[in-house]
Coordinates of C-alpha atoms and ligand atoms in Angstrom, one line a residue:
M256 CA 11.1 3.1 17.3
A257 CA 8.2 3.2 19.7
N258 CA 4.1 3.8 18.5
T259 CA 4.0 5.8 16.1
I260 CA 1.3 7.3 13.4
L261 CA 1.9 7.5 9.9
I262 CA 0.1 9.9 8.2
G263 CA 0.6 11.5 4.8
A264 CA 0.9 15.5 4.8
Q265 CA -0.7 16.3 1.5
W266 CA -3.6 14.8 -0.7
G267 CA -2.8 11.2 -0.7
D268 CA -0.4 9.8 -3.3
E269 CA 2.4 11.2 -0.9
G270 CA 4.0 7.5 -1.7
K271 CA 3.3 6.4 1.6
G272 CA 3.3 2.4 0.9
K273 CA 7.4 2.9 0.7
I274 CA 7.9 4.8 3.6
I275 CA 5.1 2.5 5.8
D276 CA 7.2 -0.2 4.1
V277 CA 10.8 0.6 5.7
L278 CA 9.2 1.9 9.3
T279 CA 7.5 -1.6 9.5
A280 CA 10.8 -2.9 9.7
R281 CA 11.0 -2.4 13.3
A282 CA 7.7 -2.1 14.4
D283 CA 5.8 -5.5 15.9
I284 CA 2.5 -4.5 14.7
V285 CA 1.0 -2.6 12.0
V286 CA -2.6 -1.1 12.1
R287 CA -4.9 0.8 9.4
S288 CA -7.4 2.6 11.6
Q289 CA -9.3 4.2 8.5
G290 CA -10.7 4.5 5.0
G291 CA -10.7 0.9 3.3
N292 CA -10.2 -0.3 -0.2
N293 CA -10.2 3.1 -1.7
A294 CA -6.4 3.3 -0.2
G295 CA -3.8 1.5 -2.6
H296 CA -0.1 1.3 -0.9
T297 CA 2.3 0.6 -3.9
V298 CA 5.3 -1.5 -2.2
I299 CA 8.1 -2.7 -4.4
H300 CA 10.4 -5.8 -3.1
R301 CA 13.1 -7.3 -5.2
G302 CA 11.6 -6.5 -8.3
A303 CA 8.0 -7.5 -7.2
K304 CA 5.3 -5.1 -7.4
Y305 CA 2.6 -5.3 -4.3
I306 CA -0.7 -3.4 -3.8
L307 CA -2.1 -3.0 -1.1
H308 CA -5.6 -1.9 -0.2
L309 CA -7.0 -3.0 3.0
I310 CA -4.2 -5.3 4.4
P311 CA -1.4 -3.4 6.7
S312 CA 1.7 -3.4 4.8
G313 CA 3.4 -5.3 7.5
I314 CA 2.0 -8.2 5.9
L315 CA 5.2 -8.5 3.5
R316 CA 7.2 -9.3 6.3
S317 CA 7.6 -12.2 8.7
G318 CA 7.0 -12.1 12.7
K319 CA 4.9 -8.7 11.7
I320 CA 1.1 -8.7 13.4
C321 CA -1.5 -6.8 11.2
V322 CA -4.5 -5.1 12.5
I323 CA -7.6 -3.8 10.7
G324 CA -9.2 -1.3 13.3
N325 CA -12.9 -0.7 14.2
G326 CA -12.5 2.9 12.1
V327 CA -11.9 1.0 8.6
V328 CA -14.7 0.3 6.4
V329 CA -14.0 -3.3 5.0
D330 CA -15.6 -4.5 1.8
P331 CA -15.8 -8.3 2.7
L332 CA -15.5 -9.5 -1.2
A333 CA -12.3 -7.0 -2.0
L334 CA -10.4 -8.4 1.3
I335 CA -10.5 -11.9 0.1
G336 CA -9.5 -10.9 -3.2
E337 CA -6.5 -9.2 -1.8
I338 CA -5.9 -12.4 0.8
D339 CA -6.1 -14.6 -1.8
G340 CA -4.3 -12.7 -4.7
L341 CA -1.4 -12.1 -2.5
R342 CA -1.5 -15.8 -0.8
K343 CA -0.5 -16.7 -4.5
L344 CA 2.4 -14.0 -4.3
G345 CA 3.6 -16.6 -1.4
V346 CA 2.7 -14.3 1.2
K347 CA 1.4 -15.8 4.1
I348 CA -1.6 -15.1 6.0
G349 CA -2.9 -16.9 8.5
R350 CA -2.6 -16.1 12.9
N351 CA -0.5 -12.9 11.5
L352 CA -4.1 -10.7 10.7
L353 CA -6.8 -9.7 12.7
I354 CA -9.7 -8.0 11.8
S355 CA -11.8 -5.9 14.1
N356 CA -15.6 -7.1 14.8
C357 CA -16.5 -3.3 15.1
A358 CA -15.4 -2.5 11.4
H359 CA -18.4 -1.6 8.9
L360 CA -19.3 -3.6 5.8
V361 CA -19.2 -2.2 2.6
L362 CA -22.0 -4.0 0.8
P363 CA -23.0 -3.5 -2.7
Y364 CA -25.5 -1.1 -2.5
H365 CA -22.9 1.5 -1.3
R366 CA -20.8 1.0 -4.1
L367 CA -23.9 1.5 -6.7
L368 CA -25.0 4.5 -4.1
D369 CA -21.7 5.7 -4.5
E370 CA -21.7 5.7 -8.5
Q371 CA -25.1 7.0 -8.6
R372 CA -24.1 10.2 -7.0
E373 CA -21.1 10.9 -8.9
L374 CA -23.4 10.4 -11.9
H375 CA -25.9 12.7 -10.9
K376 CA -23.2 15.7 -9.8
G377 CA -21.9 15.5 -13.1
R378 CA -19.4 18.0 -13.3
A379 CA -19.4 18.8 -9.5
R380 CA -18.8 15.2 -8.9
I381 CA -16.0 14.4 -6.3
G382 CA -13.8 11.8 -8.2
T383 CA -14.6 9.0 -5.6
T384 CA -12.7 5.6 -6.3
K385 CA -16.5 4.5 -6.3
R386 CA -15.4 1.8 -3.5
G387 CA -18.9 2.5 -1.4
I388 CA -16.8 4.7 1.0
G389 CA -19.0 7.7 1.5
P390 CA -22.2 5.9 1.4
A391 CA -20.9 3.0 4.3
Y392 CA -19.6 5.7 6.5
G393 CA -22.8 7.5 5.7
D394 CA -24.8 4.2 7.3
K395 CA -22.0 4.3 10.1
A396 CA -23.2 7.9 11.0
A397 CA -26.4 7.6 10.6
R398 CA -26.2 4.5 12.7
T399 CA -27.7 2.0 10.5
G400 CA -24.9 0.0 9.1
L401 CA -23.7 -3.3 9.0
R402 CA -20.2 -4.6 11.2
M403 CA -18.2 -7.4 11.2
S404 CA -20.2 -8.8 14.2
D405 CA -23.1 -8.6 12.4
L406 CA -21.7 -11.1 9.5
M407 CA -20.3 -13.5 11.9
Q408 CA -23.8 -14.0 13.2
P409 CA -25.5 -15.3 9.7
I410 CA -29.4 -15.1 10.9
V411 CA -28.9 -11.8 12.5
F412 CA -26.4 -10.2 9.4
S413 CA -29.4 -11.7 6.8
K414 CA -32.1 -9.8 9.0
K415 CA -30.8 -6.6 8.9
L416 CA -29.3 -7.0 5.3
Q417 CA -33.2 -7.3 4.1
A418 CA -34.2 -4.4 5.3
K419 CA -31.1 -2.1 4.6
V420 CA -31.4 -3.6 0.4
L421 CA -35.3 -3.0 0.7
E422 CA -34.2 0.8 1.7
N423 CA -31.5 1.1 -0.8
N424 CA -33.4 -0.6 -3.5
R425 CA -36.0 2.1 -3.4
I426 CA -33.4 4.7 -3.4
L427 CA -31.4 3.1 -6.6
Q428 CA -34.3 2.8 -8.5
A429 CA -35.4 7.0 -7.7
L430 CA -31.9 7.6 -9.1
G431 CA -32.3 5.5 -12.3
A432 CA -30.4 2.3 -11.3
K433 CA -31.4 -1.1 -11.3
P434 CA -32.4 -2.9 -8.0
I435 CA -30.3 -5.8 -6.2
S436 CA -30.9 -8.8 -5.4
F437 CA -31.2 -9.6 -1.1
R438 CA -30.5 -13.4 -2.0
E439 CA -27.5 -12.9 -4.4
V440 CA -25.9 -10.8 -1.9
N441 CA -26.8 -12.7 1.3
E442 CA -25.0 -15.3 -0.3
S443 CA -22.2 -14.3 -1.3
Y444 CA -21.0 -12.1 1.9
L445 CA -22.0 -15.0 4.1
A446 CA -19.7 -17.2 2.1
V447 CA -16.8 -15.0 2.3
G448 CA -17.9 -14.0 6.2
E449 CA -17.3 -17.5 6.7
K450 CA -13.8 -17.2 4.9
L451 CA -13.0 -14.3 7.2
R452 CA -14.5 -15.7 10.7
P453 CA -10.4 -16.8 12.0
F454 CA -9.3 -13.3 11.7
I455 CA -12.3 -11.5 13.2
G456 CA -12.0 -10.4 17.0
N457 CA -12.0 -7.6 19.5
T458 CA -8.6 -5.6 17.8
V459 CA -9.2 -3.1 21.2
V460 CA -8.4 -5.4 23.6
Y461 CA -5.8 -7.4 21.5
L462 CA -3.8 -3.8 21.0
H463 CA -3.7 -3.0 24.5
R464 CA -2.8 -6.2 25.7
A465 CA 0.3 -5.7 23.3
L466 CA 1.1 -2.5 24.6
E467 CA 1.1 -3.8 27.9
R468 CA 3.9 -6.1 27.0
G469 CA 6.0 -3.3 25.7
K470 CA 5.1 -4.1 21.5
E471 CA 5.3 -0.9 19.3
I472 CA 2.9 -0.3 17.1
L473 CA 2.7 1.4 13.8
F474 CA -0.9 2.9 12.8
E475 CA -0.7 3.4 8.9
G476 CA -2.5 6.2 7.5
A477 CA -4.4 5.9 4.6
Q478 CA -5.3 8.8 2.2
G479 CA -4.3 12.4 3.1
T480 CA -4.6 15.5 5.7
F481 CA -6.5 17.3 3.0
L482 CA -8.6 14.8 2.3
D483 CA -9.6 14.8 6.0
I484 CA -13.4 14.8 6.7
D485 CA -13.3 17.3 9.3
H486 CA -9.7 19.2 7.9
G487 CA -10.0 18.8 4.3
T488 CA -10.6 20.5 1.3
Y489 CA -14.5 19.4 2.0
P490 CA -16.3 18.2 -0.4
Y491 CA -13.3 17.0 -1.9
V492 CA -12.4 15.0 0.8
T493 CA -12.8 11.4 1.7
S494 CA -15.1 10.2 4.6
S495 CA -12.6 9.2 7.3
N496 CA -10.2 11.5 9.6
T497 CA -7.1 10.8 8.0
T498 CA -5.6 13.0 10.2
A499 CA -3.3 11.7 13.1
G500 CA -6.6 11.6 15.6
G501 CA -8.2 8.7 13.3
A502 CA -5.7 6.6 14.9
C503 CA -7.2 6.7 18.0
T504 CA -10.5 6.5 17.1
G505 CA -10.1 4.0 14.8
T506 CA -8.1 1.9 17.1
G507 CA -8.8 2.5 20.4
V508 CA -5.2 3.1 21.5
P509 CA -5.4 6.5 23.4
P510 CA -3.4 10.0 22.7
H511 CA -1.1 9.9 25.2
R512 CA 0.0 6.2 24.1
M513 CA 1.3 7.3 21.2
D514 CA 4.9 8.4 20.7
R515 CA 5.4 10.2 17.3
V516 CA 3.8 11.2 14.2
V517 CA 5.9 10.7 10.7
G518 CA 4.2 12.9 8.2
V519 CA 5.1 11.9 4.9
M520 CA 5.2 14.5 1.6
K521 CA 6.2 14.4 -1.7
A522 CA 9.4 17.2 -2.9
Y523 CA 6.6 18.0 -5.2
T524 CA 3.1 18.3 -6.3
T525 CA 1.2 18.0 -9.6
R526 CA -2.1 18.8 -8.5
V527 CA -3.2 22.1 -9.2
G528 CA -4.1 24.1 -6.3
E529 CA -1.5 22.2 -4.3
G530 CA 1.1 24.4 -2.2
A531 CA 3.3 22.2 -1.5
L532 CA 4.7 24.0 1.6
V533 CA 1.8 26.0 2.5
A534 CA 0.1 22.4 2.6
T535 CA 2.6 20.8 4.9
H536 CA 3.0 23.5 6.8
Y537 CA -0.6 23.2 7.9
A538 CA -0.6 19.4 7.8
T539 CA 2.3 20.0 10.4
M540 CA -0.1 22.0 12.9
I541 CA -3.1 19.5 12.5
N542 CA -1.3 16.3 12.9
G543 CA 1.5 17.3 15.5
I544 CA 4.1 16.0 12.7
D545 CA 7.3 15.2 14.9
E546 CA 9.0 13.6 11.7
L547 CA 8.8 14.3 8.2
A548 CA 9.7 12.0 5.5
I549 CA 9.9 13.2 2.1
T550 CA 9.7 11.0 -1.0
N551 CA 10.2 11.4 -4.6
L552 CA 13.1 13.7 -4.1
D553 CA 14.7 12.3 -7.2
G554 CA 11.5 13.6 -9.3
L555 CA 13.2 17.2 -9.2
D556 CA 16.6 16.1 -10.2
D557 CA 16.4 17.5 -13.5
I558 CA 14.2 20.6 -12.4
D559 CA 16.0 23.8 -11.9
P560 CA 15.5 26.5 -10.8
I561 CA 12.8 25.0 -8.4
D562 CA 10.1 26.7 -7.7
V563 CA 8.0 26.3 -4.2
C564 CA 4.7 27.4 -3.3
V565 CA 5.6 29.4 0.1
A566 CA 1.6 30.9 0.5
Y567 CA -1.3 32.1 -1.6
R568 CA -2.6 35.0 -2.9
L569 CA -6.1 35.0 -3.0
N570 CA -8.2 38.5 -3.9
G571 CA -5.0 40.5 -3.2
K572 CA -4.6 39.0 -0.1
R573 CA -1.7 36.8 1.1
L574 CA -3.1 33.5 2.6
N575 CA -0.4 31.4 4.7
V576 CA -3.0 28.5 5.3
P577 CA -4.8 27.2 2.6
P578 CA -8.2 28.4 2.7
S579 CA -10.8 26.0 4.3
D580 CA -13.1 26.4 1.0
A581 CA -12.2 24.3 -1.8
A582 CA -13.7 27.1 -4.4
Q583 CA -11.5 30.0 -2.6
L584 CA -8.4 27.4 -2.8
A585 CA -9.2 26.9 -6.1
N586 CA -9.4 30.5 -6.9
C587 CA -5.8 30.8 -5.3
K588 CA -2.7 31.8 -6.8
P589 CA 0.0 30.3 -5.7
V590 CA 3.3 32.4 -4.5
Y591 CA 6.6 30.9 -5.7
K592 CA 10.2 31.3 -3.8
Q593 CA 12.4 30.1 -6.5
V594 CA 15.2 27.6 -5.0
R595 CA 18.6 26.2 -7.3
G596 CA 18.4 23.0 -8.3
W597 CA 21.4 20.3 -8.9
N598 CA 21.3 18.7 -12.3
K599 CA 22.4 15.6 -10.6
S600 CA 20.9 12.1 -9.9
T601 CA 20.2 11.7 -6.2
R602 CA 19.3 7.7 -7.1
S603 CA 22.5 6.8 -5.7
A604 CA 22.7 8.5 -2.4
R605 CA 22.4 6.4 1.0
K606 CA 23.6 9.0 3.1
F607 CA 22.8 12.8 3.4
S608 CA 26.2 13.9 2.8
Q609 CA 26.3 12.3 -0.6
L610 CA 22.8 14.4 -1.9
P611 CA 24.6 17.5 -3.7
L612 CA 24.4 20.1 -2.1
A613 CA 21.5 21.7 -3.5
A614 CA 20.0 18.8 -2.8
Q615 CA 20.7 19.2 0.8
N616 CA 19.7 22.9 1.2
Y617 CA 16.4 22.2 -0.3
V618 CA 15.2 19.7 2.1
K619 CA 16.6 21.8 5.1
Y620 CA 14.4 24.6 3.8
I621 CA 11.2 22.5 3.7
S622 CA 12.4 21.0 7.6
E623 CA 13.0 24.8 8.4
I624 CA 9.7 25.9 6.8
T625 CA 7.2 23.1 7.9
G626 CA 9.4 23.1 11.6
A627 CA 9.3 19.6 12.0
K628 CA 12.8 17.3 12.1
L629 CA 13.3 15.3 8.5
S630 CA 14.2 12.0 9.5
M631 CA 13.6 10.3 5.7
I632 CA 14.3 10.9 2.6
S633 CA 13.3 8.5 -0.7
V634 CA 15.4 8.7 -3.9
G635 CA 13.6 6.0 -5.4
P636 CA 11.1 3.2 -5.5
E637 CA 12.9 0.1 -3.8
R638 CA 13.3 0.0 -0.1
G639 CA 17.0 0.4 -0.2
D640 CA 16.1 3.7 -1.9
T641 CA 16.4 5.4 1.3
I642 CA 18.1 7.8 3.4
I643 CA 17.9 7.6 6.7
L644 CA 18.6 10.3 9.2
Ligands
IMP9 P1 -13.0 8.0 -1.8 O1 -12.4 7.7 -0.8 O2 -13.7 6.9 -2.9 O3 -15.0 8.5 -1.6 O4 -12.8 9.5 -2.7 C1 -12.8 10.9 -2.4 C2 -11.7 11.6 -2.5 O5 -10.5 10.7 -1.8 C3 -10.8 11.5 -4.3 O6 -10.8 12.3 -4.7 C4 -10.4 10.2 -4.3 O7 -9.3 10.2 -5.5 C5 -9.5 10.7 -2.9 N1 -9.0 9.7 -2.4 C6 -9.4 8.5 -2.0 N2 -8.3 7.5 -1.6 C7 -7.4 7.6 -2.0 C8 -5.8 7.3 -1.7 O8 -5.8 6.4 -1.3 N3 -4.9 8.4 -2.3 C9 -5.5 9.6 -2.8 N4 -6.5 10.1 -3.4 C10 -7.4 9.0 -2.5

């Protein structure tokens, strides 16, 4: 399957977890390159539901190596909670997990600042996951963040943490929040740091050596294209590069080693202001999507006709790409093209030819408009509910 970057072509929640899980079967290594535990990938396997926040989905299959790259922000407490939770479900976690020593840490003051900033914004709030993602990436950009390598050196960590707690307590108090205790944070983080020590290393070198040995890597994107800090509907975005380029910067694997980009899109969208096809067409451009995986096709089984948003109208002008200004996007009126529905269940289809003709035409139309080759269609939540083209 070569080295594959998988990204969400919309606003996150495209059902990537399921597609990642299917692609993982053919990969040797699965890597997360950005985001943190704001992500939540749901995988349903043999009736059991797994929600992964920081650990790549490859962890559910034996023989796969999972890597958390340098571009990820890691909340060590959340990560250890996830490791313990998965182990309780019988998932083996040991030498199959590697964490970059350059990954930045999410600390309790990041979570509190995230919460306070949202609170103070009132109706203008972003609607963050309150996991401290924005403030953690903020510290990274300001060059004042603490990294996994710091956590591996207790004296260094405590010294840096003390200064950060002092600074952030002043900010928290000014915002009307309670200060945090350096001693408590220091103790709990150092204890968790020791548990994480066996997993920490130079993941860039590991990935390059693996490439030299011909291993195939899946770069598992979190969130979606329009949540990208540079290309999304700013400020209603997350704080990392969720688009294909983020896979390179967040892992240290250069662009020329990437073989293909798979974009995941939901067959329909539920968010106001989202234009499925306008957005996906734009996402294809930014990410260089070669192949498209369409999820939730079964969600359209009872809809007839289907209104497909093919453009926007703003102040009397027709737009074929989404405006970069969030307020303008909110004022856009969708331009719909009506497509025939199929009024039949697609759940049991395992081959393209088993889909009703109208459903075949619908997905062909999406592929035509976006200019990407169709490679996968998901018709249900289980691994097997997938048509591979
Ligand atoms: P943050 O990443 O917690 O700062 O949240 C910023 C924005 O990204 C909010 O609109 C979140 O709802 C959204 N977001 C963050 N992670 C995900 C995700 O995994 N799926 C969908 N939306 C997300």
